[in-house]
GROMACS .gro file of C-alpha atoms in nm:
model
  280
    1MET     CA    1  11.718  10.024  10.269
    2TYR     CA    2  11.594  10.116  10.595
    3LEU     CA    3  11.387   9.786  10.684
    4SER     CA    4  11.537   9.477  10.485
    5ILE     CA    5  11.376   9.129  10.500
    6LYS     CA    6  11.580   8.857  10.336
    7GLU     CA    7  11.497   8.507  10.254
    8ILE     CA    8  11.278   8.480  10.571
    9LYS     CA    9  11.150   8.123  10.650
   10LYS     CA   10  10.922   8.050  10.953
   11SER     CA   11  10.724   7.746  11.088
   12PHE     CA   12  10.562   7.634  11.394
   13PRO     CA   13  10.567   7.317  11.554
   14LEU     CA   14  10.296   7.041  11.532
   15LYS     CA   15  10.238   6.718  11.668
   16ASP     CA   16  10.497   6.402  11.589
   17ASN     CA   17  10.768   6.627  11.504
   18GLU     CA   18  10.586   6.801  11.198
   19ARG     CA   19  10.574   7.167  11.140
   20LEU     CA   20  10.346   7.420  10.988
   21GLU     CA   21  10.508   7.623  10.729
   22VAL     CA   22  10.379   7.995  10.767
   23LEU     CA   23  10.629   8.181  10.561
   24ASP     CA   24  10.851   8.094  10.282
   25HIS     CA   25  11.148   8.297  10.122
   26ILE     CA   26  11.018   8.644  10.207
   27ASN     CA   27  11.212   8.933  10.041
   28LEU     CA   28  11.110   9.299  10.103
   29GLU     CA   29  11.273   9.626  10.133
   30VAL     CA   30  11.104   9.920  10.315
   31GLU     CA   31  11.210  10.267  10.265
   32LYS     CA   32  11.236  10.497  10.585
   33GLY     CA   33  10.940  10.695  10.668
   34SER     CA   34  10.720  10.477  10.385
   35PHE     CA   35  10.362  10.356  10.446
   36VAL     CA   36  10.343  10.011  10.341
   37SER     CA   37  10.062   9.773  10.380
   38ILE     CA   38  10.015   9.392  10.391
   39VAL     CA   39   9.716   9.195  10.280
   40GLY     CA   40   9.647   8.803  10.211
   41PRO     CA   41   9.425   8.536  10.257
   42SER     CA   42   9.338   8.417  10.633
   43GLY     CA   43   9.641   8.202  10.738
   44CYS     CA   44   9.936   8.320  10.503
   45GLY     CA   45  10.146   8.477  10.780
   46LYS     CA   46  10.050   8.859  10.750
   47SER     CA   47  10.080   8.884  11.145
   48THR     CA   48  10.367   8.656  11.181
   49LEU     CA   49  10.582   8.864  10.924
   50LEU     CA   50  10.497   9.159  11.186
   51TYR     CA   51  10.596   8.977  11.501
   52LEU     CA   52  10.924   8.886  11.323
   53ILE     CA   53  11.008   9.258  11.271
   54ALA     CA   54  10.907   9.311  11.602
   55GLY     CA   55  11.124   9.044  11.747
   56LEU     CA   56  10.847   8.895  11.919
   57GLU     CA   57  10.905   8.562  11.698
   58LYS     CA   58  11.253   8.428  11.577
   59VAL     CA   59  11.323   8.365  11.206
   60ASP     CA   60  11.399   7.991  11.123
   61GLU     CA   61  11.602   8.120  10.824
   62GLY     CA   62  11.681   8.442  10.673
   63LEU     CA   63  11.779   8.765  10.811
   64ILE     CA   64  11.603   9.090  10.907
   65THR     CA   65  11.768   9.410  10.972
   66VAL     CA   66  11.674   9.768  11.063
   67ALA     CA   67  11.919  10.053  10.982
   68GLY     CA   68  12.154   9.773  10.912
   69LYS     CA   69  12.139   9.600  11.226
   70GLU     CA   70  11.976   9.251  11.281
   71VAL     CA   71  11.656   9.193  11.463
   72ARG     CA   72  11.717   8.958  11.740
   73LYS     CA   73  11.480   9.088  12.001
   74PRO     CA   74  11.218   9.346  12.091
   75GLY     CA   75  11.357   9.722  12.069
   76PRO     CA   76  11.229  10.064  12.124
   77ASP     CA   77  11.302  10.137  11.763
   78ARG     CA   78  10.997   9.913  11.670
   79VAL     CA   79  10.673   9.928  11.861
   80VAL     CA   80  10.346   9.763  11.817
   81VAL     CA   81  10.012   9.855  11.830
   82PHE     CA   82   9.775   9.535  11.837
   83GLN     CA   83   9.416   9.493  11.741
   84GLU     CA   84   9.318   9.487  12.094
   85ASP     CA   85   9.405   9.813  12.303
   86GLY     CA   86   9.590   9.630  12.576
   87LEU     CA   87   9.531   9.944  12.803
   88PHE     CA   88   9.578   9.893  13.176
   89PRO     CA   89   9.205   9.975  13.300
   90TRP     CA   90   9.334  10.088  13.653
   91LEU     CA   91   9.551  10.380  13.493
   92THR     CA   92   9.416  10.712  13.342
   93VAL     CA   93   9.463  10.796  12.988
   94LEU     CA   94   9.823  10.999  13.068
   95ASP     CA   95   9.931  10.716  13.296
   96ASN     CA   96   9.901  10.461  13.022
   97VAL     CA   97  10.059  10.664  12.748
   98THR     CA   98  10.364  10.761  12.986
   99TYR     CA   99  10.392  10.398  13.098
  100GLY     CA  100  10.674  10.302  12.880
  101LEU     CA  101  10.849  10.630  12.947
  102LYS     CA  102  10.871  10.522  13.307
  103ILE     CA  103  11.006  10.189  13.259
  104LYS     CA  104  11.304  10.410  13.085
  105GLY     CA  105  11.339  10.633  13.374
  106GLN     CA  106  11.249  10.938  13.238
  107SER     CA  107  11.175  11.226  13.480
  108LYS     CA  108  10.796  11.295  13.560
  109ASP     CA  109  10.804  11.652  13.391
  110GLU     CA  110  10.957  11.507  13.061
  111MET     CA  111  10.709  11.225  13.056
  112GLU     CA  112  10.413  11.431  13.128
  113LYS     CA  113  10.522  11.688  12.840
  114LYS     CA  114  10.569  11.423  12.615
  115ALA     CA  115  10.243  11.259  12.664
  116LYS     CA  116  10.036  11.551  12.667
  117ASP     CA  117  10.191  11.657  12.318
  118ILE     CA  118  10.096  11.313  12.186
  119LEU     CA  119   9.778  11.332  12.311
  120GLN     CA  120   9.709  11.672  12.141
  121MET     CA  121   9.801  11.479  11.848
  122VAL     CA  122   9.555  11.232  11.837
  123HIS     CA  123   9.292  11.475  11.983
  124LEU     CA  124   9.250  11.349  12.330
  125SER     CA  125   9.385  11.602  12.553
  126ASN     CA  126   9.065  11.645  12.732
  127TYR     CA  127   9.053  11.271  12.839
  128ALA     CA  128   9.397  11.292  12.986
  129ASP     CA  129   9.264  11.209  13.333
  130SER     CA  130   8.987  10.978  13.213
  131TYR     CA  131   8.995  10.565  13.260
  132PRO     CA  132   8.974  10.328  12.967
  133HIS     CA  133   8.634  10.226  13.065
  134GLN     CA  134   8.505  10.601  13.002
  135LEU     CA  135   8.599  10.594  12.637
  136SER     CA  136   8.481  10.473  12.325
  137GLY     CA  137   8.651  10.185  12.120
  138GLY     CA  138   8.813  10.433  11.890
  139MET     CA  139   8.957  10.667  12.165
  140LYS     CA  140   9.104  10.360  12.342
  141GLN     CA  141   9.290  10.283  12.009
  142ARG     CA  142   9.402  10.631  11.976
  143VAL     CA  143   9.557  10.616  12.321
  144SER     CA  144   9.711  10.281  12.214
  145ILE     CA  145   9.846  10.470  11.922
  146ALA     CA  146   9.950  10.761  12.131
  147ARG     CA  147  10.125  10.513  12.403
  148ALA     CA  148  10.343  10.376  12.098
  149LEU     CA  149  10.446  10.710  11.942
  150VAL     CA  150  10.539  10.876  12.251
  151MET     CA  151  10.823  10.618  12.278
  152GLU     CA  152  10.942  10.766  11.941
  153PRO     CA  153  10.987  10.448  11.756
  154ASP     CA  154  11.143  10.435  11.416
  155ILE     CA  155  10.889  10.173  11.292
  156LEU     CA  156  10.531  10.166  11.374
  157LEU     CA  157  10.398   9.821  11.335
  158MET     CA  158  10.020   9.799  11.336
  159ASP     CA  159   9.847   9.461  11.328
  160GLU     CA  160   9.482   9.504  11.214
  161PRO     CA  161   9.458   9.817  11.456
  162PHE     CA  162   9.141   9.925  11.318
  163SER     CA  163   8.940   9.600  11.250
  164ALA     CA  164   8.697   9.562  11.548
  165LEU     CA  165   8.564   9.928  11.509
  166ASP     CA  166   8.293  10.062  11.332
  167GLU     CA  167   8.327  10.215  10.965
  168GLN     CA  168   8.261  10.540  11.092
  169THR     CA  169   8.528  10.553  11.353
  170ARG     CA  170   8.742  10.379  11.120
  171MET     CA  171   8.742  10.640  10.879
  172VAL     CA  172   8.824  10.890  11.121
  173LEU     CA  173   9.132  10.701  11.270
  174HIS     CA  174   9.231  10.685  10.914
  175ARG     CA  175   9.255  11.047  10.827
  176GLU     CA  176   9.422  11.094  11.192
  177LEU     CA  177   9.676  10.801  11.131
  178LEU     CA  178   9.757  10.961  10.800
  179GLU     CA  179   9.789  11.308  10.958
  180ILE     CA  180  10.010  11.155  11.211
  181TRP     CA  181  10.241  10.985  10.977
  182ARG     CA  182  10.336  11.293  10.778
  183LYS     CA  183  10.391  11.492  11.093
  184THR     CA  184  10.625  11.223  11.239
  185ASN     CA  185  10.768  11.058  10.923
  186VAL     CA  186  10.757  10.746  11.124
  187THR     CA  187  10.783  10.419  10.895
  188ILE     CA  188  10.454  10.210  10.915
  189PHE     CA  189  10.387   9.864  10.858
  190PHE     CA  190  10.051   9.778  10.872
  191VAL     CA  191   9.848   9.456  10.877
  192THR     CA  192   9.523   9.442  10.731
  193HIS     CA  193   9.258   9.214  10.572
  194ASN     CA  194   9.040   9.515  10.438
  195ILE     CA  195   9.204   9.572  10.074
  196ARG     CA  196   9.019   9.935  10.088
  197GLU     CA  197   9.194  10.020  10.413
  198ALA     CA  198   9.534   9.910  10.269
  199VAL     CA  199   9.471  10.088   9.943
  200GLN     CA  200   9.346  10.440  10.126
  201LEU     CA  201   9.627  10.448  10.361
  202SER     CA  202   9.947  10.282  10.202
  203GLU     CA  203  10.201  10.412   9.962
  204LYS     CA  204  10.262  10.029   9.873
  205VAL     CA  205  10.067   9.701   9.923
  206VAL     CA  206  10.227   9.370   9.955
  207VAL     CA  207   9.994   9.083   9.861
  208LEU     CA  208  10.062   8.781  10.037
  209ALA     CA  209   9.990   8.437   9.890
  210THR     CA  210   9.837   8.111  10.059
  211ARG     CA  211  10.040   7.947  10.336
  212PRO     CA  212  10.336   7.893  10.329
  213GLY     CA  213  10.297   8.279  10.262
  214LYS     CA  214  10.515   8.436   9.990
  215ILE     CA  215  10.487   8.765   9.831
  216LYS     CA  216  10.266   8.737   9.508
  217GLU     CA  217  10.325   9.102   9.385
  218ILE     CA  218  10.393   9.434   9.539
  219ILE     CA  219  10.133   9.706   9.429
  220PRO     CA  220  10.237  10.068   9.441
  221VAL     CA  221   9.956  10.318   9.514
  222PRO     CA  222   9.933  10.614   9.296
  223THR     CA  223   9.832  10.937   9.505
  224THR     CA  224   9.813  11.314   9.421
  225LYS     CA  225  10.052  11.550   9.609
  226ASP     CA  226   9.775  11.611   9.892
  227GLY     CA  227   9.757  11.256   9.961
  228VAL     CA  228   9.386  11.208   9.801
  229MET     CA  229   9.347  10.958   9.511
  230PRO     CA  230   9.041  10.967   9.255
  231ASP     CA  231   8.785  10.717   9.332
  232SER     CA  232   8.818  10.581   8.991
  233VAL     CA  233   9.203  10.505   9.088
  234THR     CA  234   9.105  10.369   9.405
  235LEU     CA  235   8.854  10.104   9.261
  236HIS     CA  236   9.124  10.026   8.993
  237THR     CA  237   9.367   9.951   9.269
  238GLU     CA  238   9.126   9.746   9.464
  239GLN     CA  239   9.015   9.536   9.186
  240ARG     CA  240   9.363   9.456   9.089
  241ILE     CA  241   9.454   9.347   9.457
  242LEU     CA  242   9.112   9.123   9.450
  243SER     CA  243   9.214   8.975   9.116
  244LEU     CA  244   9.533   8.880   9.278
  245LEU     CA  245   9.363   8.726   9.587
  246GLU     CA  246   9.101   8.543   9.442
  247GLY     CA  247   9.259   8.212   9.365
  248GLU     CA  248   9.446   8.216   9.701
  249ILE     CA  249   9.117   8.270   9.882
  250GLU     CA  250   8.966   7.991   9.687
  251LYS     CA  251   9.261   7.750   9.824
  252VAL     CA  252   9.203   7.819  10.152
  253LEU     CA  253   8.814   7.774  10.148
  254LYS     CA  254   8.855   7.450   9.954
  255GLU     CA  255   9.094   7.332  10.236
  256GLU     CA  256   8.800   7.428  10.513
  257MET     CA  257   8.507   7.314  10.274
  258GLY     CA  258   8.626   7.056  10.024
  259ASP     CA  259   8.745   7.052   9.658
  260ASP     CA  260   8.410   7.097   9.529
  261TYR     CA  261   8.396   7.428   9.652
  262SER     CA  262   8.420   7.751   9.412
  263PHE     CA  263   8.495   8.102   9.553
  264LYS     CA  264   8.323   8.372   9.345
  265ALA     CA  265   8.409   8.724   9.435
  266ASN     CA  266   8.133   9.022   9.453
  267PRO     CA  267   8.271   9.323   9.262
  268VAL     CA  268   8.484   9.551   9.527
  269HIS     CA  269   8.270   9.860   9.492
  270ARG     CA  270   7.975   9.637   9.624
  271SER     CA  271   8.177   9.534   9.941
  272ASP     CA  272   8.147   9.757  10.230
  273SER     CA  273   8.501   9.664  10.358
  274GLY     CA  274   8.710   9.410  10.154
  275ASP     CA  275   8.797   9.180  10.432
  276MET     CA  276   9.010   8.919  10.339
  277GLY     CA  277   9.078   8.716  10.667
  278SER     CA  278   9.222   8.838  11.010
  279ASN     CA  279   9.437   8.738  11.305
  280ILE     CA  280   9.700   8.515  11.124
   0.00000   0.00000   0.00000
């Protein structure tokens, strides 16, 4: 298996030598070129798992390997797209995209050719000389994706990249991301708190339980050959995931509001997004 996660445990220090357990015995296998999303209640360790794969955090126990090699630190084979675009405001779009290539020492001509090809892929060719402040939120995030893709990573790690965007912009970027995925065959590991987003984008949705996060279930997402799923199937898959999460969400809310709190989920088809909690 291309990305292998075995018996991963992760905790963070608290006061008085205590530790907060975030992930507990996570086991996951991801095939090369697949699109996998992670959903779960607030605090379940979604983003922490992504950072462990990226090498930005170290595991307490267990093993993460990519193509058979243990992940010990960040590497060019794994690139992260964060929720915030993180662009350098003093650089043009083209210079932002080529920044990582400069660090690798590539020639100017080679860098510009790669960057322009990627900018064409994300439909930003006409904005190569623009600065971030001249772009919309969705355009900035496309630059972030282009900056990641130009490094030719094997795995694209995306941490709630569209959560700050309006629904129309998000829909456009969903289509563009799927088009990029099909063209490049990059492996995508996508963290989201939006159930509908996970279902519409992924081949597989991993549902995490409440902290310390454990895999509650892995849901395969059925699609047709053209990648379009009937609305009835989409709704059924969303409802299945929400039913798995209802009890987990209630646990989190009882911790915050007291044991008397009772969570009652609205039907998924009446929800605009299916957001479940973010930034954890």
